Amino acid sequence: MGVLKDLKERFDRERVELDLDDIQGLVLRSRPEPYVGAHAMLTVEEAEGGRDFVRRLAEYVTSAQDWADDLQSWTGVAISYAGLRALGLPEDSLSSFPLPYQQGMAARAQQLMDTGPNAPEHWDEAFTQDACHIALTIYAADADALDAALDQAEKVLEHSTGVTLVATHRFGVDELNKNPFGFRDSISQPTVAGSGVRPQPGQERSISAGEFILGENSETGSPLAVPQPDVLGRNGTYVVLRKFASRVGAFNEYLASQSPDPEEQHRIAAKMFGRWRSGAPLVLSPDHDDEELGNDPERRNDFTFEDDPKGLMCPHSSHMRRLNPRDSDLSIMTDVNIKRIIRRSSTYGPGWSPEVTSADDAKEDRGIYFIFISARAFDTIEFMQQEWINGGNFVDLGSERDPIVGLHEDDPTQGRFTIPAEPARKRIDGITTFNRMAGGEYLFMPSLSALRWIGEGGWTSEQSDAEA
């Protein structure tokens, strides 16, 4: 059963409490399996023309109202702070956004620990010098549906002025939904309270809608700050977009350096990720991969770490356990429910193969757009980068970093990963940076009514009324 089918079966419109017709569909709608799609980055060079583009484009942005229907494609739109400024929003609205969003991802490089090979000076041109004003994402069930949606978007652009397309990137995976390293991706997703979806097995409860939708009550019992005016901020959310170039060949060669046995290489890789390549979690299948389990959305996420406090099955430092500690005993107190994120990541380039070498890394375009949605997006990603990804104190592992997305020096004496075992734990060294930053941005995903307000320059008519 696919993820989208599973979600549909858990959806009941009578349980809906959110303004689904005003929330962008990309917030609540998971990708199909398989999926294809495209990302596009645009720059606004003239405010009035840019607003006209947004107004036209808003007609094709899918709402969450129809997310459970059999849509062939759906479009999402997010805007950077530089983009809102270029569109001419008034200063009182611009200043109502969080400071990290105003500064942008590149300016927050130190907080994000984007240094060395991950520093902004190495990023793709589309993400430099505030070039990414509008980010457009299209997901589709197949290539024909994607082509039709892209043709629609291109016609909107053709009839607009003052907007320039700076980059596009197609992506997609087969029904196994594997990331560049051959592991099933985006398995664990929070259930949003009021969305009409019952929590999936393994989840105690739904997460308060305000953790993802601005204007709704958060886990604290009250809404987070909403950009002003209310029509701009309400039912919107924030997006973190981080493009990574995946060094799959370097990963394969690292595993080979640890063992000549392919099965042992798979085991070490599973320990580093926290799941087997099928998606089966180590906690439920610690000794071998289980494809039937990995293919079952009713079971593959139905677990806790209660019975694995020492990490003997799933290491504390594994990628999965770091980014979703669940009920793990953490040394640094953290409310994991306000760190939950809705993942909308997309894989691009050739699929994984054990034959990929480091020589292929330099010539093949392969990687992942790590994209997530959260009303606390900027605080969350900076916390994750500092504590959960590029630190180890929260699990009593000192400076040990995430083995998959952590920033490691290309030095064989650096990069350590601890595999708990009895009577003595095992440590493997020499891990390098397997995912290098190629760019990114902090974005705001407006509601559909906010997109129309922006497109129509709603503040200009409000100013005229006030002056009259």
PDB file of N, CA and C in Angstrom, residues 196-273:
ATOM      1  N   GLY A 196      -8.321  16.033   9.535  1.00  0.00           N
ATOM      2  CA  GLY A 196      -9.228  14.975   9.134  1.00  0.00           C
ATOM      3  C   GLY A 196      -8.575  13.622   9.019  1.00  0.00           C
ATOM      4  N   VAL A 197      -7.284  13.533   9.337  1.00  0.00           N
ATOM      5  CA  VAL A 197      -6.547  12.280   9.196  1.00  0.00           C
ATOM      6  C   VAL A 197      -6.280  11.669  10.570  1.00  0.00           C
ATOM      7  N   ARG A 198      -6.607  10.396  10.719  1.00  0.00           N
ATOM      8  CA  ARG A 198      -6.293   9.688  11.947  1.00  0.00           C
ATOM      9  C   ARG A 198      -4.789   9.440  12.037  1.00  0.00           C
ATOM     10  N   PRO A 199      -4.199   9.492  13.233  1.00  0.00           N
ATOM     11  CA  PRO A 199      -2.767   9.212  13.364  1.00  0.00           C
ATOM     12  C   PRO A 199      -2.417   7.834  12.836  1.00  0.00           C
ATOM     13  N   GLN A 200      -1.243   7.704  12.241  1.00  0.00           N
ATOM     14  CA  GLN A 200      -0.827   6.412  11.741  1.00  0.00           C
ATOM     15  C   GLN A 200      -0.337   5.553  12.895  1.00  0.00           C
ATOM     16  N   PRO A 201      -0.316   4.235  12.739  1.00  0.00           N
ATOM     17  CA  PRO A 201       0.175   3.355  13.798  1.00  0.00           C
ATOM     18  C   PRO A 201       1.579   3.777  14.241  1.00  0.00           C
ATOM     19  N   GLY A 202       1.790   3.796  15.560  1.00  0.00           N
ATOM     20  CA  GLY A 202       3.073   4.221  16.094  1.00  0.00           C
ATOM     21  C   GLY A 202       3.050   5.643  16.622  1.00  0.00           C
ATOM     22  N   GLN A 203       1.972   6.388  16.298  1.00  0.00           N
ATOM     23  CA  GLN A 203       1.845   7.753  16.795  1.00  0.00           C
ATOM     24  C   GLN A 203       0.831   7.783  17.934  1.00  0.00           C
ATOM     25  N   GLU A 204       1.211   8.411  19.039  1.00  0.00           N
ATOM     26  CA  GLU A 204       0.301   8.485  20.172  1.00  0.00           C
ATOM     27  C   GLU A 204      -0.894   9.385  19.872  1.00  0.00           C
ATOM     28  N   ARG A 205      -0.636  10.502  19.182  1.00  0.00           N
ATOM     29  CA  ARG A 205      -1.693  11.468  18.907  1.00  0.00           C
ATOM     30  C   ARG A 205      -1.275  12.372  17.768  1.00  0.00           C
ATOM     31  N   SER A 206      -2.236  13.155  17.305  1.00  0.00           N
ATOM     32  CA  SER A 206      -1.933  14.158  16.293  1.00  0.00           C
ATOM     33  C   SER A 206      -1.214  15.334  16.946  1.00  0.00           C
ATOM     34  N   ILE A 207      -0.420  16.039  16.155  1.00  0.00           N
ATOM     35  CA  ILE A 207       0.295  17.223  16.642  1.00  0.00           C
ATOM     36  C   ILE A 207      -0.579  18.452  16.400  1.00  0.00           C
ATOM     37  N   SER A 208      -0.605  19.363  17.356  1.00  0.00           N
ATOM     38  CA  SER A 208      -1.426  20.571  17.250  1.00  0.00           C
ATOM     39  C   SER A 208      -1.177  21.282  15.932  1.00  0.00           C
ATOM     40  N   ALA A 209      -2.261  21.702  15.282  1.00  0.00           N
ATOM     41  CA  ALA A 209      -2.162  22.286  13.943  1.00  0.00           C
ATOM     42  C   ALA A 209      -1.273  23.519  13.903  1.00  0.00           C
ATOM     43  N   GLY A 210      -1.220  24.274  14.994  1.00  0.00           N
ATOM     44  CA  GLY A 210      -0.428  25.499  15.023  1.00  0.00           C
ATOM     45  C   GLY A 210       1.066  25.276  14.924  1.00  0.00           C
ATOM     46  N   GLU A 211       1.515  24.026  15.050  1.00  0.00           N
ATOM     47  CA  GLU A 211       2.924  23.721  14.822  1.00  0.00           C
ATOM     48  C   GLU A 211       3.253  23.751  13.338  1.00  0.00           C
ATOM     49  N   PHE A 212       2.211  23.760  12.499  1.00  0.00           N
ATOM     50  CA  PHE A 212       2.407  23.748  11.054  1.00  0.00           C
ATOM     51  C   PHE A 212       1.632  24.842  10.324  1.00  0.00           C
ATOM     52  N   ILE A 213       0.493  25.262  10.877  1.00  0.00           N
ATOM     53  CA  ILE A 213      -0.378  26.237  10.227  1.00  0.00           C
ATOM     54  C   ILE A 213      -0.448  27.492  11.089  1.00  0.00           C
ATOM     55  N   LEU A 214      -0.056  28.623  10.551  1.00  0.00           N
ATOM     56  CA  LEU A 214      -0.072  29.881  11.294  1.00  0.00           C
ATOM     57  C   LEU A 214      -1.507  30.308  11.581  1.00  0.00           C
ATOM     58  N   GLY A 215      -1.745  30.743  12.823  1.00  0.00           N
ATOM     59  CA  GLY A 215      -3.069  31.177  13.244  1.00  0.00           C
ATOM     60  C   GLY A 215      -3.812  30.128  14.041  1.00  0.00           C
ATOM     61  N   GLU A 216      -3.352  28.871  14.004  1.00  0.00           N
ATOM     62  CA  GLU A 216      -3.968  27.803  14.778  1.00  0.00           C
ATOM     63  C   GLU A 216      -3.206  27.615  16.089  1.00  0.00           C
ATOM     64  N   ASN A 217      -3.855  26.999  17.080  1.00  0.00           N
ATOM     65  CA  ASN A 217      -3.201  26.769  18.359  1.00  0.00           C
ATOM     66  C   ASN A 217      -2.055  25.773  18.207  1.00  0.00           C
ATOM     67  N   SER A 218      -0.923  26.100  18.841  1.00  0.00           N
ATOM     68  CA  SER A 218       0.263  25.251  18.797  1.00  0.00           C
ATOM     69  C   SER A 218       0.268  24.306  19.988  1.00  0.00           C
ATOM     70  N   GLU A 219       1.356  23.585  20.168  1.00  0.00           N
ATOM     71  CA  GLU A 219       1.489  22.669  21.296  1.00  0.00           C
ATOM     72  C   GLU A 219       1.479  23.403  22.634  1.00  0.00           C
ATOM     73  N   THR A 220       1.725  24.703  22.624  1.00  0.00           N
ATOM     74  CA  THR A 220       1.690  25.486  23.861  1.00  0.00           C
ATOM     75  C   THR A 220       0.268  25.890  24.236  1.00  0.00           C
ATOM     76  N   GLY A 221      -0.697  25.665  23.340  1.00  0.00           N
ATOM     77  CA  GLY A 221      -2.082  26.021  23.612  1.00  0.00           C
ATOM     78  C   GLY A 221      -2.527  27.325  22.996  1.00  0.00           C
ATOM     79  N   SER A 222      -1.616  28.045  22.363  1.00  0.00           N
ATOM     80  CA  SER A 222      -1.958  29.315  21.715  1.00  0.00           C
ATOM     81  C   SER A 222      -1.211  29.405  20.387  1.00  0.00           C
ATOM     82  N   PRO A 223      -1.665  30.281  19.473  1.00  0.00           N
ATOM     83  CA  PRO A 223      -1.005  30.400  18.170  1.00  0.00           C
ATOM     84  C   PRO A 223       0.370  31.045  18.286  1.00  0.00           C
ATOM     85  N   LEU A 224       1.238  30.739  17.341  1.00  0.00           N
ATOM     86  CA  LEU A 224       2.509  31.440  17.214  1.00  0.00           C
ATOM     87  C   LEU A 224       2.253  32.790  16.548  1.00  0.00           C
ATOM     88  N   ALA A 225       3.252  33.643  16.547  1.00  0.00           N
ATOM     89  CA  ALA A 225       3.108  34.959  15.931  1.00  0.00           C
ATOM     90  C   ALA A 225       2.771  34.818  14.451  1.00  0.00           C
ATOM     91  N   VAL A 226       1.817  35.628  13.988  1.00  0.00           N
ATOM     92  CA  VAL A 226       1.345  35.570  12.611  1.00  0.00           C
ATOM     93  C   VAL A 226       1.747  36.851  11.887  1.00  0.00           C
ATOM     94  N   PRO A 227       2.383  36.750  10.702  1.00  0.00           N
ATOM     95  CA  PRO A 227       2.700  37.958   9.924  1.00  0.00           C
ATOM     96  C   PRO A 227       1.442  38.780   9.665  1.00  0.00           C
ATOM     97  N   GLN A 228       1.619  40.074   9.601  1.00  0.00           N
ATOM     98  CA  GLN A 228       0.490  40.994   9.465  1.00  0.00           C
ATOM     99  C   GLN A 228       0.434  41.648   8.095  1.00  0.00           C
ATOM    100  N   PRO A 229      -0.790  41.967   7.616  1.00  0.00           N
ATOM    101  CA  PRO A 229      -2.076  41.770   8.282  1.00  0.00           C
ATOM    102  C   PRO A 229      -2.481  40.308   8.318  1.00  0.00           C
ATOM    103  N   ASP A 230      -3.581  40.029   8.997  1.00  0.00           N
ATOM    104  CA  ASP A 230      -4.015  38.657   9.199  1.00  0.00           C
ATOM    105  C   ASP A 230      -4.230  37.926   7.876  1.00  0.00           C
ATOM    106  N   VAL A 231      -4.711  38.615   6.858  1.00  0.00           N
ATOM    107  CA  VAL A 231      -4.955  37.980   5.567  1.00  0.00           C
ATOM    108  C   VAL A 231      -3.655  37.483   4.942  1.00  0.00           C
ATOM    109  N   LEU A 232      -2.538  38.093   5.290  1.00  0.00           N
ATOM    110  CA  LEU A 232      -1.242  37.667   4.770  1.00  0.00           C
ATOM    111  C   LEU A 232      -0.729  36.428   5.490  1.00  0.00           C
ATOM    112  N   GLY A 233      -0.841  36.418   6.825  1.00  0.00           N
ATOM    113  CA  GLY A 233      -0.198  35.358   7.585  1.00  0.00           C
ATOM    114  C   GLY A 233      -1.043  34.149   7.887  1.00  0.00           C
ATOM    115  N   ARG A 234      -2.326  34.345   8.145  1.00  0.00           N
ATOM    116  CA  ARG A 234      -3.168  33.236   8.591  1.00  0.00           C
ATOM    117  C   ARG A 234      -3.264  32.136   7.533  1.00  0.00           C
ATOM    118  N   ASN A 235      -3.198  30.897   7.992  1.00  0.00           N
ATOM    119  CA  ASN A 235      -3.262  29.686   7.149  1.00  0.00           C
ATOM    120  C   ASN A 235      -2.037  29.509   6.259  1.00  0.00           C
ATOM    121  N   GLY A 236      -1.033  30.339   6.486  1.00  0.00           N
ATOM    122  CA  GLY A 236       0.236  30.140   5.811  1.00  0.00           C
ATOM    123  C   GLY A 236       1.154  29.305   6.674  1.00  0.00           C
ATOM    124  N   THR A 237       2.383  29.107   6.212  1.00  0.00           N
ATOM    125  CA  THR A 237       3.373  28.364   6.980  1.00  0.00           C
ATOM    126  C   THR A 237       4.759  28.709   6.452  1.00  0.00           C
ATOM    127  N   TYR A 238       5.782  28.127   7.044  1.00  0.00           N
ATOM    128  CA  TYR A 238       7.155  28.381   6.620  1.00  0.00           C
ATOM    129  C   TYR A 238       7.779  27.115   6.047  1.00  0.00           C
ATOM    130  N   VAL A 239       8.717  27.322   5.144  1.00  0.00           N
ATOM    131  CA  VAL A 239       9.370  26.217   4.447  1.00  0.00           C
ATOM    132  C   VAL A 239      10.884  26.384   4.511  1.00  0.00           C
ATOM    133  N   VAL A 240      11.556  25.304   4.806  1.00  0.00           N
ATOM    134  CA  VAL A 240      13.020  25.256   4.711  1.00  0.00           C
ATOM    135  C   VAL A 240      13.368  24.423   3.485  1.00  0.00           C
ATOM    136  N   LEU A 241      14.119  25.001   2.573  1.00  0.00           N
ATOM    137  CA  LEU A 241      14.571  24.304   1.369  1.00  0.00           C
ATOM    138  C   LEU A 241      16.086  24.228   1.389  1.00  0.00           C
ATOM    139  N   ARG A 242      16.611  23.006   1.350  1.00  0.00           N
ATOM    140  CA  ARG A 242      18.059  22.800   1.333  1.00  0.00           C
ATOM    141  C   ARG A 242      18.389  21.759   0.268  1.00  0.00           C
ATOM    142  N   LYS A 243      19.102  22.185  -0.751  1.00  0.00           N
ATOM    143  CA  LYS A 243      19.488  21.279  -1.825  1.00  0.00           C
ATOM    144  C   LYS A 243      20.841  20.656  -1.509  1.00  0.00           C
ATOM    145  N   PHE A 244      20.899  19.321  -1.612  1.00  0.00           N
ATOM    146  CA  PHE A 244      22.140  18.601  -1.355  1.00  0.00           C
ATOM    147  C   PHE A 244      22.575  17.833  -2.596  1.00  0.00           C
ATOM    148  N   ALA A 245      23.865  17.864  -2.844  1.00  0.00           N
ATOM    149  CA  ALA A 245      24.477  16.978  -3.838  1.00  0.00           C
ATOM    150  C   ALA A 245      24.997  15.766  -3.072  1.00  0.00           C
ATOM    151  N   SER A 246      24.481  14.603  -3.405  1.00  0.00           N
ATOM    152  CA  SER A 246      24.809  13.392  -2.653  1.00  0.00           C
ATOM    153  C   SER A 246      26.029  12.689  -3.233  1.00  0.00           C
ATOM    154  N   ARG A 247      26.986  12.388  -2.380  1.00  0.00           N
ATOM    155  CA  ARG A 247      28.218  11.706  -2.779  1.00  0.00           C
ATOM    156  C   ARG A 247      28.045  10.205  -2.561  1.00  0.00           C
ATOM    157  N   VAL A 248      27.219   9.621  -3.415  1.00  0.00           N
ATOM    158  CA  VAL A 248      26.862   8.213  -3.284  1.00  0.00           C
ATOM    159  C   VAL A 248      28.085   7.310  -3.486  1.00  0.00           C
ATOM    160  N   GLY A 249      28.937   7.663  -4.428  1.00  0.00           N
ATOM    161  CA  GLY A 249      30.145   6.877  -4.649  1.00  0.00           C
ATOM    162  C   GLY A 249      31.046   6.869  -3.440  1.00  0.00           C
ATOM    163  N   ALA A 250      31.206   8.023  -2.804  1.00  0.00           N
ATOM    164  CA  ALA A 250      32.031   8.100  -1.594  1.00  0.00           C
ATOM    165  C   ALA A 250      31.420   7.249  -0.482  1.00  0.00           C
ATOM    166  N   PHE A 251      30.091   7.233  -0.404  1.00  0.00           N
ATOM    167  CA  PHE A 251      29.398   6.411   0.597  1.00  0.00           C
ATOM    168  C   PHE A 251      29.643   4.928   0.321  1.00  0.00           C
ATOM    169  N   ASN A 252      29.489   4.518  -0.930  1.00  0.00           N
ATOM    170  CA  ASN A 252      29.733   3.117  -1.284  1.00  0.00           C
ATOM    171  C   ASN A 252      31.160   2.704  -0.961  1.00  0.00           C
ATOM    172  N   GLU A 253      32.106   3.565  -1.299  1.00  0.00           N
ATOM    173  CA  GLU A 253      33.518   3.239  -1.071  1.00  0.00           C
ATOM    174  C   GLU A 253      33.840   3.210   0.424  1.00  0.00           C
ATOM    175  N   TYR A 254      33.171   4.071   1.194  1.00  0.00           N
ATOM    176  CA  TYR A 254      33.386   4.034   2.637  1.00  0.00           C
ATOM    177  C   TYR A 254      32.914   2.697   3.211  1.00  0.00           C
ATOM    178  N   LEU A 255      31.723   2.248   2.788  1.00  0.00           N
ATOM    179  CA  LEU A 255      31.221   0.962   3.268  1.00  0.00           C
ATOM    180  C   LEU A 255      32.159  -0.175   2.878  1.00  0.00           C
ATOM    181  N   ALA A 256      32.684  -0.121   1.658  1.00  0.00           N
ATOM    182  CA  ALA A 256      33.611  -1.157   1.193  1.00  0.00           C
ATOM    183  C   ALA A 256      34.896  -1.153   2.006  1.00  0.00           C
ATOM    184  N   SER A 257      35.290   0.027   2.498  1.00  0.00           N
ATOM    185  CA  SER A 257      36.507   0.111   3.310  1.00  0.00           C
ATOM    186  C   SER A 257      36.305  -0.519   4.688  1.00  0.00           C
ATOM    187  N   GLN A 258      35.042  -0.652   5.101  1.00  0.00           N
ATOM    188  CA  GLN A 258      34.744  -1.235   6.408  1.00  0.00           C
ATOM    189  C   GLN A 258      34.603  -2.753   6.349  1.00  0.00           C
ATOM    190  N   SER A 259      34.217  -3.269   5.154  1.00  0.00           N
ATOM    191  CA  SER A 259      34.055  -4.716   5.018  1.00  0.00           C
ATOM    192  C   SER A 259      33.993  -5.095   3.536  1.00  0.00           C
ATOM    193  N   PRO A 260      34.596  -6.195   3.143  1.00  0.00           N
ATOM    194  CA  PRO A 260      34.496  -6.658   1.753  1.00  0.00           C
ATOM    195  C   PRO A 260      33.182  -7.393   1.488  1.00  0.00           C
ATOM    196  N   ASP A 261      32.443  -7.719   2.549  1.00  0.00           N
ATOM    197  CA  ASP A 261      31.215  -8.489   2.431  1.00  0.00           C
ATOM    198  C   ASP A 261      30.036  -7.561   2.140  1.00  0.00           C
ATOM    199  N   PRO A 262      29.351  -7.698   0.994  1.00  0.00           N
ATOM    200  CA  PRO A 262      28.217  -6.823   0.662  1.00  0.00           C
ATOM    201  C   PRO A 262      27.122  -6.832   1.719  1.00  0.00           C
ATOM    202  N   GLU A 263      26.841  -7.975   2.339  1.00  0.00           N
ATOM    203  CA  GLU A 263      25.801  -8.041   3.356  1.00  0.00           C
ATOM    204  C   GLU A 263      26.189  -7.230   4.594  1.00  0.00           C
ATOM    205  N   GLU A 264      27.466  -7.298   4.950  1.00  0.00           N
ATOM    206  CA  GLU A 264      27.937  -6.508   6.092  1.00  0.00           C
ATOM    207  C   GLU A 264      27.899  -5.029   5.749  1.00  0.00           C
ATOM    208  N   GLN A 265      28.184  -4.682   4.508  1.00  0.00           N
ATOM    209  CA  GLN A 265      28.079  -3.286   4.079  1.00  0.00           C
ATOM    210  C   GLN A 265      26.642  -2.791   4.224  1.00  0.00           C
ATOM    211  N   HIS A 266      25.673  -3.610   3.837  1.00  0.00           N
ATOM    212  CA  HIS A 266      24.258  -3.248   3.995  1.00  0.00           C
ATOM    213  C   HIS A 266      23.924  -3.053   5.475  1.00  0.00           C
ATOM    214  N   ARG A 267      24.471  -3.900   6.310  1.00  0.00           N
ATOM    215  CA  ARG A 267      24.179  -3.802   7.748  1.00  0.00           C
ATOM    216  C   ARG A 267      24.738  -2.510   8.334  1.00  0.00           C
ATOM    217  N   ILE A 268      25.970  -2.173   7.962  1.00  0.00           N
ATOM    218  CA  ILE A 268      26.571  -0.939   8.463  1.00  0.00           C
ATOM    219  C   ILE A 268      25.779   0.268   7.967  1.00  0.00           C
ATOM    220  N   ALA A 269      25.382   0.228   6.695  1.00  0.00           N
ATOM    221  CA  ALA A 269      24.587   1.332   6.141  1.00  0.00           C
ATOM    222  C   ALA A 269      23.270   1.465   6.881  1.00  0.00           C
ATOM    223  N   ALA A 270      22.632   0.337   7.192  1.00  0.00           N
ATOM    224  CA  ALA A 270      21.371   0.365   7.925  1.00  0.00           C
ATOM    225  C   ALA A 270      21.568   0.958   9.317  1.00  0.00           C
ATOM    226  N   LYS A 271      22.669   0.627   9.967  1.00  0.00           N
ATOM    227  CA  LYS A 271      22.961   1.198  11.287  1.00  0.00           C
ATOM    228  C   LYS A 271      23.121   2.713  11.188  1.00  0.00           C
ATOM    229  N   MET A 272      23.732   3.176  10.116  1.00  0.00           N
ATOM    230  CA  MET A 272      23.941   4.611   9.940  1.00  0.00           C
ATOM    231  C   MET A 272      22.626   5.342   9.675  1.00  0.00           C
ATOM    232  N   PHE A 273      21.717   4.691   8.923  1.00  0.00           N
ATOM    233  CA  PHE A 273      20.422   5.317   8.619  1.00  0.00           C
ATOM    234  C   PHE A 273      19.384   5.066   9.705  1.00  0.00           C
TER     235      PHE A 273
END
